[in-house]
Amino acid sequence: MLNPTECILYSGGARGTETCFGETAEKYGLQEVNYSFEGHKVDRTRGVRVLTSEELALKDVSLTYVSRLMSRNYSTAPLFRKVLQSICWQVSSGHEVFVVGEIQADGTVKGGTGWGAEFAKICNKPLYVFDQIQSRWFKWEKDAWEHVENPVITHRHFTATGTRFLDEEGVEAIESLFARSFAK
């Protein structure tokens, strides 16, 4: 079992999943880094790391590529590009990724959260998703989602992101994940 004081949660501090992960991490004594950028509103301010325009540019991604990969159309607005870049920083920083959201029929995760999950796949990071519709955890294994019972955080540096519309089962999934992973 990991010592929580030696662990760092990388996230974005947004309302919903990221705030719940951050609050739970703080209760357990974990360190926290929330990537943001100038002009971006975050709900969670503990450990905020404001990325410079140069740092954001290091994680630039083609919106055409992301749209094709995800089989959906994303906004070309500069703010949205910065959000995708900051998600790349989050995923790159952690050794495993935990997401709360909804897995769609095509295997992608719904919404902007989906880019974080897809980038984790591209980076070949262990990826877990709690699907709020199915009320279960899944792990990405090579090219498909597999149901997993009671995953645990196994790396000191991990990433968490997900839906802004976190429900009670999502909250319970996050709290149970921490309880299984860290002695309190």
GROMACS .gro file of C-alpha atoms in nm:
model
  184
    1MET     CA    1   0.000   0.000   0.000
    2LEU     CA    2   0.130   0.344  -0.093
    3ASN     CA    3   0.219   0.609   0.162
    4PRO     CA    4  -0.020   0.894   0.073
    5THR     CA    5   0.228   1.164   0.179
    6GLU     CA    6   0.459   1.043  -0.101
    7CYS     CA    7   0.187   1.063  -0.368
    8ILE     CA    8   0.087   1.338  -0.608
    9LEU     CA    9  -0.250   1.374  -0.779
   10TYR     CA   10  -0.233   1.554  -1.115
   11SER     CA   11  -0.561   1.706  -1.225
   12GLY     CA   12  -0.723   2.023  -1.351
   13GLY     CA   13  -0.924   2.150  -1.054
   14ALA     CA   14  -1.250   2.170  -1.250
   15ARG     CA   15  -1.596   2.136  -1.096
   16GLY     CA   16  -1.721   1.780  -1.049
   17THR     CA   17  -1.484   1.485  -1.073
   18GLU     CA   18  -1.160   1.680  -1.045
   19THR     CA   19  -1.279   1.871  -0.739
   20CYS     CA   20  -1.392   1.548  -0.571
   21PHE     CA   21  -1.059   1.377  -0.644
   22GLY     CA   22  -0.874   1.682  -0.507
   23GLU     CA   23  -1.082   1.705  -0.189
   24THR     CA   24  -1.040   1.333  -0.127
   25ALA     CA   25  -0.666   1.350  -0.194
   26GLU     CA   26  -0.636   1.635   0.057
   27LYS     CA   27  -0.822   1.432   0.323
   28TYR     CA   28  -0.571   1.150   0.277
   29GLY     CA   29  -0.268   1.380   0.284
   30LEU     CA   30  -0.166   1.355  -0.082
   31GLN     CA   31   0.003   1.638  -0.268
   32GLU     CA   32  -0.190   1.792  -0.552
   33VAL     CA   33  -0.106   1.967  -0.879
   34ASN     CA   34  -0.392   2.127  -1.071
   35TYR     CA   35  -0.286   2.243  -1.415
   36SER     CA   36  -0.451   2.561  -1.537
   37PHE     CA   37  -0.378   2.859  -1.760
   38GLU     CA   38  -0.439   3.232  -1.761
   39GLY     CA   39  -0.812   3.304  -1.787
   40HIS     CA   40  -0.922   2.949  -1.696
   41LYS     CA   41  -1.170   2.914  -1.409
   42VAL     CA   42  -1.101   2.634  -1.163
   43ASP     CA   43  -1.299   2.533  -0.855
   44ARG     CA   44  -1.004   2.368  -0.685
   45THR     CA   45  -0.720   2.610  -0.611
   46ARG     CA   46  -0.494   2.391  -0.396
   47GLY     CA   47  -0.174   2.317  -0.586
   48VAL     CA   48  -0.267   2.526  -0.890
   49ARG     CA   49   0.009   2.533  -1.148
   50VAL     CA   50  -0.058   2.802  -1.409
   51LEU     CA   51   0.096   2.695  -1.740
   52THR     CA   52   0.264   2.959  -1.955
   53SER     CA   53   0.176   2.998  -2.321
   54GLU     CA   54   0.512   2.839  -2.403
   55GLU     CA   55   0.436   2.539  -2.183
   56LEU     CA   56   0.090   2.501  -2.336
   57ALA     CA   57   0.246   2.509  -2.684
   58LEU     CA   58   0.464   2.211  -2.588
   59LYS     CA   59   0.146   2.001  -2.568
   60ASP     CA   60  -0.024   2.140  -2.877
   61VAL     CA   61  -0.248   1.900  -3.063
   62SER     CA   62  -0.426   1.916  -3.395
   63LEU     CA   63  -0.796   1.976  -3.341
   64THR     CA   64  -0.862   1.801  -3.673
   65TYR     CA   65  -0.673   1.495  -3.546
   66VAL     CA   66  -0.857   1.493  -3.213
   67SER     CA   67  -1.195   1.535  -3.385
   68ARG     CA   68  -1.124   1.243  -3.622
   69LEU     CA   69  -0.985   1.022  -3.347
   70MET     CA   70  -1.286   1.086  -3.126
   71SER     CA   71  -1.541   1.077  -3.412
   72ARG     CA   72  -1.687   1.413  -3.308
   73ASN     CA   73  -1.645   1.780  -3.381
   74TYR     CA   74  -1.464   1.990  -3.126
   75SER     CA   75  -1.457   2.366  -3.101
   76THR     CA   76  -1.170   2.548  -3.268
   77ALA     CA   77  -1.184   2.824  -3.007
   78PRO     CA   78  -0.845   2.914  -2.851
   79LEU     CA   79  -0.982   2.842  -2.502
   80PHE     CA   80  -1.075   2.487  -2.600
   81ARG     CA   81  -0.728   2.427  -2.746
   82LYS     CA   82  -0.576   2.538  -2.414
   83VAL     CA   83  -0.805   2.298  -2.226
   84LEU     CA   84  -0.684   2.009  -2.446
   85GLN     CA   85  -0.322   2.116  -2.393
   86SER     CA   86  -0.366   2.130  -2.015
   87ILE     CA   87  -0.525   1.782  -2.023
   88CYS     CA   88  -0.211   1.661  -2.202
   89TRP     CA   89  -0.003   1.801  -1.915
   90GLN     CA   90  -0.222   1.618  -1.663
   91VAL     CA   91  -0.200   1.283  -1.840
   92SER     CA   92   0.173   1.317  -1.913
   93SER     CA   93   0.248   1.384  -1.545
   94GLY     CA   94   0.080   1.075  -1.401
   95HIS     CA   95   0.186   0.712  -1.438
   96GLU     CA   96  -0.175   0.591  -1.438
   97VAL     CA   97  -0.503   0.766  -1.515
   98PHE     CA   98  -0.842   0.750  -1.343
   99VAL     CA   99  -1.151   0.893  -1.511
  100VAL     CA  100  -1.516   0.923  -1.412
  101GLY     CA  101  -1.756   0.957  -1.701
  102GLU     CA  102  -1.941   0.749  -1.956
  103ILE     CA  103  -1.794   0.500  -2.203
  104GLN     CA  104  -1.972   0.532  -2.537
  105ALA     CA  105  -2.051   0.254  -2.784
  106ASP     CA  106  -1.743   0.342  -2.996
  107GLY     CA  107  -1.514   0.291  -2.695
  108THR     CA  108  -1.443   0.661  -2.637
  109VAL     CA  109  -1.540   0.847  -2.323
  110LYS     CA  110  -1.811   1.112  -2.354
  111GLY     CA  111  -1.733   1.484  -2.366
  112GLY     CA  112  -1.406   1.671  -2.327
  113THR     CA  113  -1.305   1.410  -2.071
  114GLY     CA  114  -1.277   1.172  -2.363
  115TRP     CA  115  -0.961   1.342  -2.485
  116GLY     CA  116  -0.789   1.269  -2.154
  117ALA     CA  117  -0.881   0.901  -2.184
  118GLU     CA  118  -0.772   0.883  -2.550
  119PHE     CA  119  -0.443   1.059  -2.474
  120ALA     CA  120  -0.380   0.808  -2.193
  121LYS     CA  121  -0.434   0.526  -2.447
  122ILE     CA  122  -0.193   0.694  -2.692
  123CYS     CA  123   0.066   0.729  -2.412
  124ASN     CA  124   0.011   0.364  -2.315
  125LYS     CA  125  -0.073   0.458  -1.955
  126PRO     CA  126  -0.284   0.230  -1.734
  127LEU     CA  127  -0.634   0.375  -1.774
  128TYR     CA  128  -0.937   0.319  -1.552
  129VAL     CA  129  -1.283   0.462  -1.608
  130PHE     CA  130  -1.573   0.456  -1.367
  131ASP     CA  131  -1.875   0.458  -1.597
  132GLN     CA  132  -2.153   0.640  -1.410
  133ILE     CA  133  -2.422   0.492  -1.639
  134GLN     CA  134  -2.312   0.133  -1.577
  135SER     CA  135  -2.196   0.200  -1.218
  136ARG     CA  136  -1.878  -0.001  -1.271
  137TRP     CA  137  -1.506   0.039  -1.319
  138PHE     CA  138  -1.339  -0.055  -1.646
  139LYS     CA  139  -0.973  -0.081  -1.751
  140TRP     CA  140  -0.845  -0.029  -2.102
  141GLU     CA  141  -0.665  -0.348  -2.210
  142LYS     CA  142  -0.487  -0.322  -2.547
  143ASP     CA  143  -0.792  -0.244  -2.760
  144ALA     CA  144  -1.102  -0.294  -2.544
  145TRP     CA  145  -1.260  -0.204  -2.211
  146GLU     CA  146  -1.264  -0.482  -1.951
  147HIS     CA  147  -1.468  -0.469  -1.632
  148VAL     CA  148  -1.250  -0.461  -1.318
  149GLU     CA  149  -1.356  -0.496  -0.958
  150ASN     CA  150  -1.212  -0.258  -0.703
  151PRO     CA  151  -0.912  -0.101  -0.876
  152VAL     CA  152  -0.646   0.062  -0.660
  153ILE     CA  153  -0.399   0.343  -0.714
  154THR     CA  154  -0.060   0.175  -0.761
  155HIS     CA  155   0.164   0.464  -0.868
  156ARG     CA  156   0.279   0.757  -0.655
  157HIS     CA  157   0.212   0.996  -0.944
  158PHE     CA  158  -0.135   0.953  -1.089
  159THR     CA  159  -0.384   1.156  -1.288
  160ALA     CA  160  -0.756   1.203  -1.234
  161THR     CA  161  -1.011   1.375  -1.455
  162GLY     CA  162  -1.371   1.337  -1.554
  163THR     CA  163  -1.716   1.473  -1.593
  164ARG     CA  164  -1.830   1.798  -1.440
  165PHE     CA  165  -2.162   1.621  -1.377
  166LEU     CA  166  -2.047   1.389  -1.100
  167ASP     CA  167  -2.327   1.186  -0.942
  168GLU     CA  168  -2.344   1.016  -0.600
  169GLU     CA  169  -2.219   0.683  -0.740
  170GLY     CA  170  -1.922   0.865  -0.894
  171VAL     CA  171  -1.843   1.026  -0.559
  172GLU     CA  172  -1.865   0.686  -0.388
  173ALA     CA  173  -1.639   0.532  -0.654
  174ILE     CA  174  -1.372   0.798  -0.590
  175GLU     CA  175  -1.395   0.772  -0.211
  176SER     CA  176  -1.381   0.391  -0.226
  177LEU     CA  177  -1.081   0.404  -0.462
  178PHE     CA  178  -0.888   0.611  -0.206
  179ALA     CA  179  -1.000   0.391   0.086
  180ARG     CA  180  -0.872   0.079  -0.095
  181SER     CA  181  -0.549   0.249  -0.199
  182PHE     CA  182  -0.435   0.431   0.115
  183ALA     CA  183  -0.432   0.349   0.483
  184LYS     CA  184  -0.594   0.637   0.668
   0.00000   0.00000   0.00000
